mmCIF file of C-alpha atoms in Angstrom:
data_model
loop_
_atom_site.group_PDB
_atom_site.id
_atom_site.type_symbol
_atom_site.label_atom_id
_atom_site.label_comp_id
_atom_site.label_asym_id
_atom_site.label_seq_id
_atom_site.Cartn_x
_atom_site.Cartn_y
_atom_site.Cartn_z
ATOM 1 C CA MET S 1 0.006 -0.120 0.047
ATOM 2 C CA ALA S 2 1.075 3.530 -0.480
ATOM 3 C CA VAL S 3 1.368 4.338 3.186
ATOM 4 C CA GLU S 4 3.579 1.366 3.913
ATOM 5 C CA ARG S 5 5.770 2.102 0.797
ATOM 6 C CA ALA S 6 6.477 5.725 1.794
ATOM 7 C CA MET S 7 7.435 4.866 5.287
ATOM 8 C CA ALA S 8 9.822 2.111 3.971
ATOM 9 C CA GLU S 9 11.504 4.071 1.340
ATOM 10 C CA GLY S 10 14.658 5.857 2.322
ATOM 11 C CA ASP S 11 15.888 9.238 1.338
ATOM 12 C CA CYS S 12 18.729 9.780 -1.194
ATOM 13 C CA ALA S 13 21.337 9.405 1.458
ATOM 14 C CA ARG S 14 20.189 6.024 2.568
ATOM 15 C CA GLN S 15 20.022 4.951 -1.014
ATOM 16 C CA ARG S 16 23.640 6.136 -1.596
ATOM 17 C CA LEU S 17 24.801 4.306 1.341
ATOM 18 C CA THR S 18 23.654 0.899 -0.331
ATOM 19 C CA ALA S 19 26.684 1.204 -2.364
ATOM 20 C CA LEU S 20 28.945 0.528 0.510
ATOM 21 C CA LYS S 21 29.813 -3.058 1.062
ATOM 22 C CA PRO S 22 27.362 -4.640 3.639
ATOM 23 C CA ALA S 23 29.850 -4.889 6.424
ATOM 24 C CA ARG S 24 31.065 -1.468 6.075
ATOM 25 C CA ARG S 25 27.699 0.009 5.822
ATOM 26 C CA ALA S 26 26.616 -1.803 9.121
ATOM 27 C CA ALA S 27 29.638 -0.620 10.681
ATOM 28 C CA LEU S 28 28.851 2.913 9.707
ATOM 29 C CA TYR S 29 25.155 2.719 10.638
ATOM 30 C CA ALA S 30 25.951 1.141 13.978
ATOM 31 C CA ALA S 31 28.514 3.926 14.896
ATOM 32 C CA ALA S 32 26.125 6.621 13.685
ATOM 33 C CA ARG S 33 23.143 5.372 15.355
ATOM 34 C CA SER S 34 25.078 4.757 18.764
ATOM 35 C CA ALA S 35 26.371 8.383 18.513
ATOM 36 C CA PHE S 36 23.161 10.003 17.616
ATOM 37 C CA LEU S 37 21.402 8.086 20.415
ATOM 38 C CA ALA S 38 23.815 9.100 22.984
ATOM 39 C CA ASP S 39 24.498 12.673 21.967
ATOM 40 C CA GLY S 40 21.808 13.924 19.616
ATOM 41 C CA PHE S 41 22.462 15.376 16.073
ATOM 42 C CA GLU S 42 24.229 18.521 17.030
ATOM 43 C CA ALA S 43 26.504 17.151 19.671
ATOM 44 C CA ALA S 44 27.539 13.992 17.914
ATOM 45 C CA SER S 45 31.051 14.152 16.276
ATOM 46 C CA LEU S 46 31.254 12.947 12.368
ATOM 47 C CA ASN S 47 34.920 12.293 13.032
ATOM 48 C CA VAL S 48 34.214 10.078 16.112
ATOM 49 C CA ILE S 49 31.724 8.286 14.020
ATOM 50 C CA LEU S 50 33.694 7.480 11.081
ATOM 51 C CA LYS S 51 36.866 6.538 13.398
ATOM 52 C CA THR S 52 34.435 3.999 15.095
ATOM 53 C CA ALA S 53 33.211 2.623 11.847
ATOM 54 C CA GLY S 54 36.867 2.356 10.515
ATOM 55 C CA ILE S 55 36.014 4.468 7.577
ATOM 56 C CA SER S 56 38.195 7.457 6.483
ATOM 57 C CA LYS S 57 36.799 10.907 5.582
ATOM 58 C CA GLY S 58 37.857 10.283 1.863
ATOM 59 C CA GLN S 59 35.875 7.048 1.782
ATOM 60 C CA ALA S 60 32.896 8.417 3.551
ATOM 61 C CA TYR S 61 32.461 11.343 1.333
ATOM 62 C CA TYR S 62 31.739 9.208 -1.655
ATOM 63 C CA TYR S 63 28.596 8.249 0.129
ATOM 64 C CA ILE S 64 27.496 11.019 2.449
ATOM 65 C CA GLU S 65 27.767 14.863 2.149
ATOM 66 C CA ASP S 66 28.019 15.446 5.856
ATOM 67 C CA LYS S 67 26.851 14.586 9.312
ATOM 68 C CA ALA S 68 23.222 15.738 8.205
ATOM 69 C CA ASP S 69 23.165 13.326 5.266
ATOM 70 C CA LEU S 70 24.266 10.502 7.813
ATOM 71 C CA PHE S 71 21.447 11.451 10.420
ATOM 72 C CA ALA S 72 18.997 11.542 7.718
ATOM 73 C CA ALA S 73 20.176 7.996 6.554
ATOM 74 C CA VAL S 74 19.737 6.756 10.298
ATOM 75 C CA ILE S 75 16.296 8.213 10.628
ATOM 76 C CA ALA S 76 15.092 6.820 7.308
ATOM 77 C CA GLU S 77 16.342 3.408 8.528
ATOM 78 C CA ALA S 78 14.749 3.653 11.866
ATOM 79 C CA LEU S 79 11.462 4.503 10.170
ATOM 80 C CA ALA S 80 11.770 1.627 7.774
ATOM 81 C CA VAL S 81 12.551 -0.615 10.701
ATOM 82 C CA LEU S 82 9.538 0.824 12.595
ATOM 83 C CA GLY S 83 7.276 0.458 9.446
ATOM 84 C CA ALA S 84 8.256 -3.155 8.939
ATOM 85 C CA ARG S 85 7.416 -4.103 12.658
ATOM 86 C CA LEU S 86 4.051 -2.314 12.462
ATOM 87 C CA GLY S 87 2.870 -3.327 8.934
ATOM 88 C CA SER S 88 0.325 -1.117 6.915
ATOM 89 C CA PRO S 89 -1.861 1.060 9.081
ATOM 90 C CA LEU S 90 -5.041 -0.411 7.050
ATOM 91 C CA GLY S 91 -3.741 -3.839 6.752
ATOM 92 C CA ASP S 92 -3.509 -5.398 3.104
ATOM 93 C CA ASP S 93 -6.201 -4.640 0.488
ATOM 94 C CA PHE S 94 -8.419 -2.697 2.760
ATOM 95 C CA ASP S 95 -11.949 -2.163 1.616
ATOM 96 C CA GLY S 96 -13.968 -1.366 4.760
ATOM 97 C CA ASP S 97 -15.967 1.437 5.732
ATOM 98 C CA ALA S 98 -15.367 4.584 7.659
ATOM 99 C CA GLU S 99 -15.753 2.735 11.162
ATOM 100 C CA ALA S 100 -13.468 -0.072 10.003
ATOM 101 C CA PHE S 101 -10.754 2.567 8.910
ATOM 102 C CA TRP S 102 -10.850 4.212 12.346
ATOM 103 C CA ALA S 103 -10.816 0.780 14.043
ATOM 104 C CA ALA S 104 -7.716 -0.110 11.803
ATOM 105 C CA LEU S 105 -5.960 3.121 12.803
ATOM 106 C CA GLY S 106 -6.616 2.481 16.446
ATOM 107 C CA ALA S 107 -5.210 -0.967 16.418
ATOM 108 C CA TYR S 108 -2.111 0.465 14.407
ATOM 109 C CA MET S 109 -1.703 3.016 17.240
ATOM 110 C CA GLY S 110 -1.796 0.277 19.763
ATOM 111 C CA ARG S 111 0.880 -1.604 17.890
ATOM 112 C CA LEU S 112 2.820 1.595 17.858
ATOM 113 C CA SER S 113 2.759 2.118 21.634
ATOM 114 C CA VAL S 114 3.685 -1.440 22.310
ATOM 115 C CA THR S 115 6.556 -1.255 19.810
ATOM 116 C CA LEU S 116 7.965 1.865 21.149
ATOM 117 C CA THR S 117 7.679 0.581 24.644
ATOM 118 C CA ASP S 118 9.664 -2.477 23.728
ATOM 119 C CA ALA S 119 12.221 -0.595 21.392
ATOM 120 C CA ALA S 120 13.484 2.279 23.549
ATOM 121 C CA ASP S 121 16.148 2.996 20.755
ATOM 122 C CA LEU S 122 13.322 3.855 18.424
ATOM 123 C CA ALA S 123 11.602 6.049 20.837
ATOM 124 C CA THR S 124 15.000 7.948 21.624
ATOM 125 C CA LEU S 125 15.749 8.533 17.914
ATOM 126 C CA GLY S 126 12.335 10.130 17.787
ATOM 127 C CA ARG S 127 13.162 12.456 20.654
ATOM 128 C CA ARG S 128 16.514 13.228 18.999
ATOM 129 C CA LEU S 129 14.586 14.151 15.753
ATOM 130 C CA TYR S 130 12.804 16.821 17.730
ATOM 131 C CA GLU S 131 15.778 18.254 19.604
ATOM 132 C CA SER S 132 16.363 21.138 17.635
ATOM 133 C CA PRO S 133 15.560 22.996 14.178
ATOM 134 C CA ALA S 134 18.912 21.675 13.075
ATOM 135 C CA SER S 135 18.097 18.095 13.799
ATOM 136 C CA LEU S 136 14.672 18.439 12.046
ATOM 137 C CA ALA S 137 16.316 20.243 8.960
ATOM 138 C CA ALA S 138 18.692 17.380 8.761
ATOM 139 C CA ALA S 139 16.101 14.689 8.523
ATOM 140 C CA ALA S 140 14.014 16.712 6.001
ATOM 141 C CA GLY S 141 13.972 13.893 3.566
ATOM 142 C CA PRO S 142 12.592 11.014 5.593
ATOM 143 C CA VAL S 143 10.298 13.496 7.513
ATOM 144 C CA ALA S 144 8.814 14.306 3.977
ATOM 145 C CA GLU S 145 8.277 10.736 3.161
ATOM 146 C CA LEU S 146 6.499 10.393 6.458
ATOM 147 C CA HIS S 147 4.328 13.330 5.460
ATOM 148 C CA ALA S 148 3.669 11.782 2.019
ATOM 149 C CA ALA S 149 2.446 8.720 3.998
ATOM 150 C CA VAL S 150 0.099 10.647 5.974
ATOM 151 C CA ALA S 151 -1.291 12.453 2.606
ATOM 152 C CA ALA S 152 -1.925 8.970 1.181
ATOM 153 C CA LEU S 153 -3.548 7.711 4.242
ATOM 154 C CA LEU S 154 -5.980 10.580 4.135
ATOM 155 C CA ARG S 155 -6.867 10.060 0.601
ATOM 156 C CA GLU S 156 -7.627 6.285 1.681
ATOM 157 C CA GLY S 157 -9.826 7.791 4.348
ATOM 158 C CA GLN S 158 -11.656 9.860 1.810
ATOM 159 C CA ALA S 159 -12.338 6.797 -0.489
ATOM 160 C CA CYS S 160 -14.257 5.094 2.354
ATOM 161 C CA ALA S 161 -15.871 8.305 3.690
ATOM 162 C CA ALA S 162 -13.862 8.312 6.937
ATOM 163 C CA VAL S 163 -12.216 11.592 6.114
ATOM 164 C CA ARG S 164 -14.006 14.582 4.859
ATOM 165 C CA ASP S 165 -13.631 15.661 1.286
ATOM 166 C CA ASP S 166 -15.059 19.274 1.349
ATOM 167 C CA LEU S 167 -11.628 20.855 1.887
ATOM 168 C CA PRO S 168 -8.862 21.370 -0.596
ATOM 169 C CA GLU S 169 -6.423 18.488 -0.053
ATOM 170 C CA GLY S 170 -3.533 20.840 0.761
ATOM 171 C CA LEU S 171 -5.577 22.367 3.623
ATOM 172 C CA LEU S 172 -6.562 18.996 5.005
ATOM 173 C CA VAL S 173 -3.240 17.607 4.846
ATOM 174 C CA ALA S 174 -1.671 20.840 6.506
ATOM 175 C CA VAL S 175 -4.279 20.599 9.408
ATOM 176 C CA ALA S 176 -3.657 16.787 9.797
ATOM 177 C CA LEU S 177 0.050 16.987 9.702
ATOM 178 C CA ALA S 178 0.260 20.119 12.097
ATOM 179 C CA ALA S 179 -1.895 17.956 14.753
ATOM 180 C CA ALA S 180 0.206 14.722 13.997
ATOM 181 C CA THR S 181 3.482 16.327 14.376
ATOM 182 C CA ALA S 182 2.632 18.298 17.631
ATOM 183 C CA ILE S 183 1.304 14.922 18.869
ATOM 184 C CA ASP S 184 4.467 13.071 17.649
ATOM 185 C CA ARG S 185 6.733 15.769 19.004
ATOM 186 C CA TRP S 186 4.901 15.595 22.488
ATOM 187 C CA PHE S 187 5.300 11.811 22.598
ATOM 188 C CA ALA S 188 9.017 11.932 21.586
ATOM 189 C CA GLU S 189 9.832 14.296 24.462
ATOM 190 C CA ASN S 190 7.739 12.532 27.183
ATOM 191 C CA TRP S 191 7.646 8.854 26.194
ATOM 192 C CA ALA S 192 10.392 8.080 28.883
ATOM 193 C CA SER S 193 8.003 9.250 31.520
ATOM 194 C CA LEU S 194 4.988 7.273 30.508
ATOM 195 C CA ASP S 195 3.968 3.604 31.673
ATOM 196 C CA ALA S 196 2.817 1.275 29.046
ATOM 197 C CA GLN S 197 -0.772 1.600 29.961
ATOM 198 C CA GLU S 198 -0.817 5.521 29.905
ATOM 199 C CA ALA S 199 1.074 5.627 26.723
ATOM 200 C CA PHE S 200 -1.238 3.293 25.059
ATOM 201 C CA ARG S 201 -4.383 5.488 26.322
ATOM 202 C CA LEU S 202 -2.759 8.687 25.247
ATOM 203 C CA ASN S 203 -2.198 7.144 21.714
ATOM 204 C CA GLN S 204 -5.884 6.340 21.465
ATOM 205 C CA GLU S 205 -6.881 9.819 22.549
ATOM 206 C CA SER S 206 -4.539 11.362 20.282
ATOM 207 C CA LEU S 207 -6.098 9.384 17.418
ATOM 208 C CA MET S 208 -9.580 10.629 18.447
ATOM 209 C CA MET S 209 -8.400 14.179 18.469
ATOM 210 C CA ILE S 210 -7.068 13.736 14.764
ATOM 211 C CA ARG S 211 -10.421 11.953 13.997
ATOM 212 C CA ASN S 212 -12.286 14.972 15.224
ATOM 213 C CA LEU S 213 -10.333 17.236 13.182
ATOM 214 C CA VAL S 214 -10.693 15.376 9.696
ATOM 215 C CA ALA S 215 -13.758 13.130 9.880
ATOM 216 C CA PRO S 216 -16.929 14.442 8.026
ATOM 217 C CA GLY S 217 -19.962 15.383 9.688
ATOM 218 C CA GLU S 218 -20.334 16.077 13.442
ATOM 219 C CA LYS S 219 -17.395 15.594 15.708
ATOM 220 C CA THR S 220 -16.986 12.406 17.114
ATOM 221 C CA GLN S 221 -16.886 12.103 21.063
ATOM 222 C CA SER S 222 -14.175 10.166 22.880
ATOM 223 C CA GLY S 223 -15.522 7.119 24.535
ATOM 224 C CA GLY S 224 -12.766 7.407 27.125
#
């Protein structure tokens, strides 16, 4: 499905890095991931990353332009791993109605909550993504892929009358993305302080807020 493809595809940096021999690529990813997890984008040292990976600057610059390029590749890889673990938000060949659409998204958000609870590194990378304007700018490629996935999901929602179609697509996408980004950022910054039950509840309530924004007709009331 379009949503799953958009989450799984890497940006240009990640595609260039596939030209590296597998062992070298794995070493570079491991070193970069470790550095960004520990220090964040701005504080991490590209020199230290390359030294840890056993790759010279001359070799590295055949595959990356700078530290931002490498950070984008690491974030893209993390999103691909997350997408593979979660599967498609709507399942394969979705042909349900509006309620089935929102139920499927509710189940997806539940899986997301469980996955991030079990995979602390992925949650930490999400927090690193939002640490500064520089980190967000560095990851512009994979973030754009994620935004494309949201837009595709909204179109699928319109096809089954789960999402309103009385607004220009650009406006609808902008509103949904603004809400989703604010929610995502809040979770990234506060995930470590949430227990599993509260994280699950807030994930479901966050989806309800987005549903209230984009569903047609009267606003849906939360059952919780």
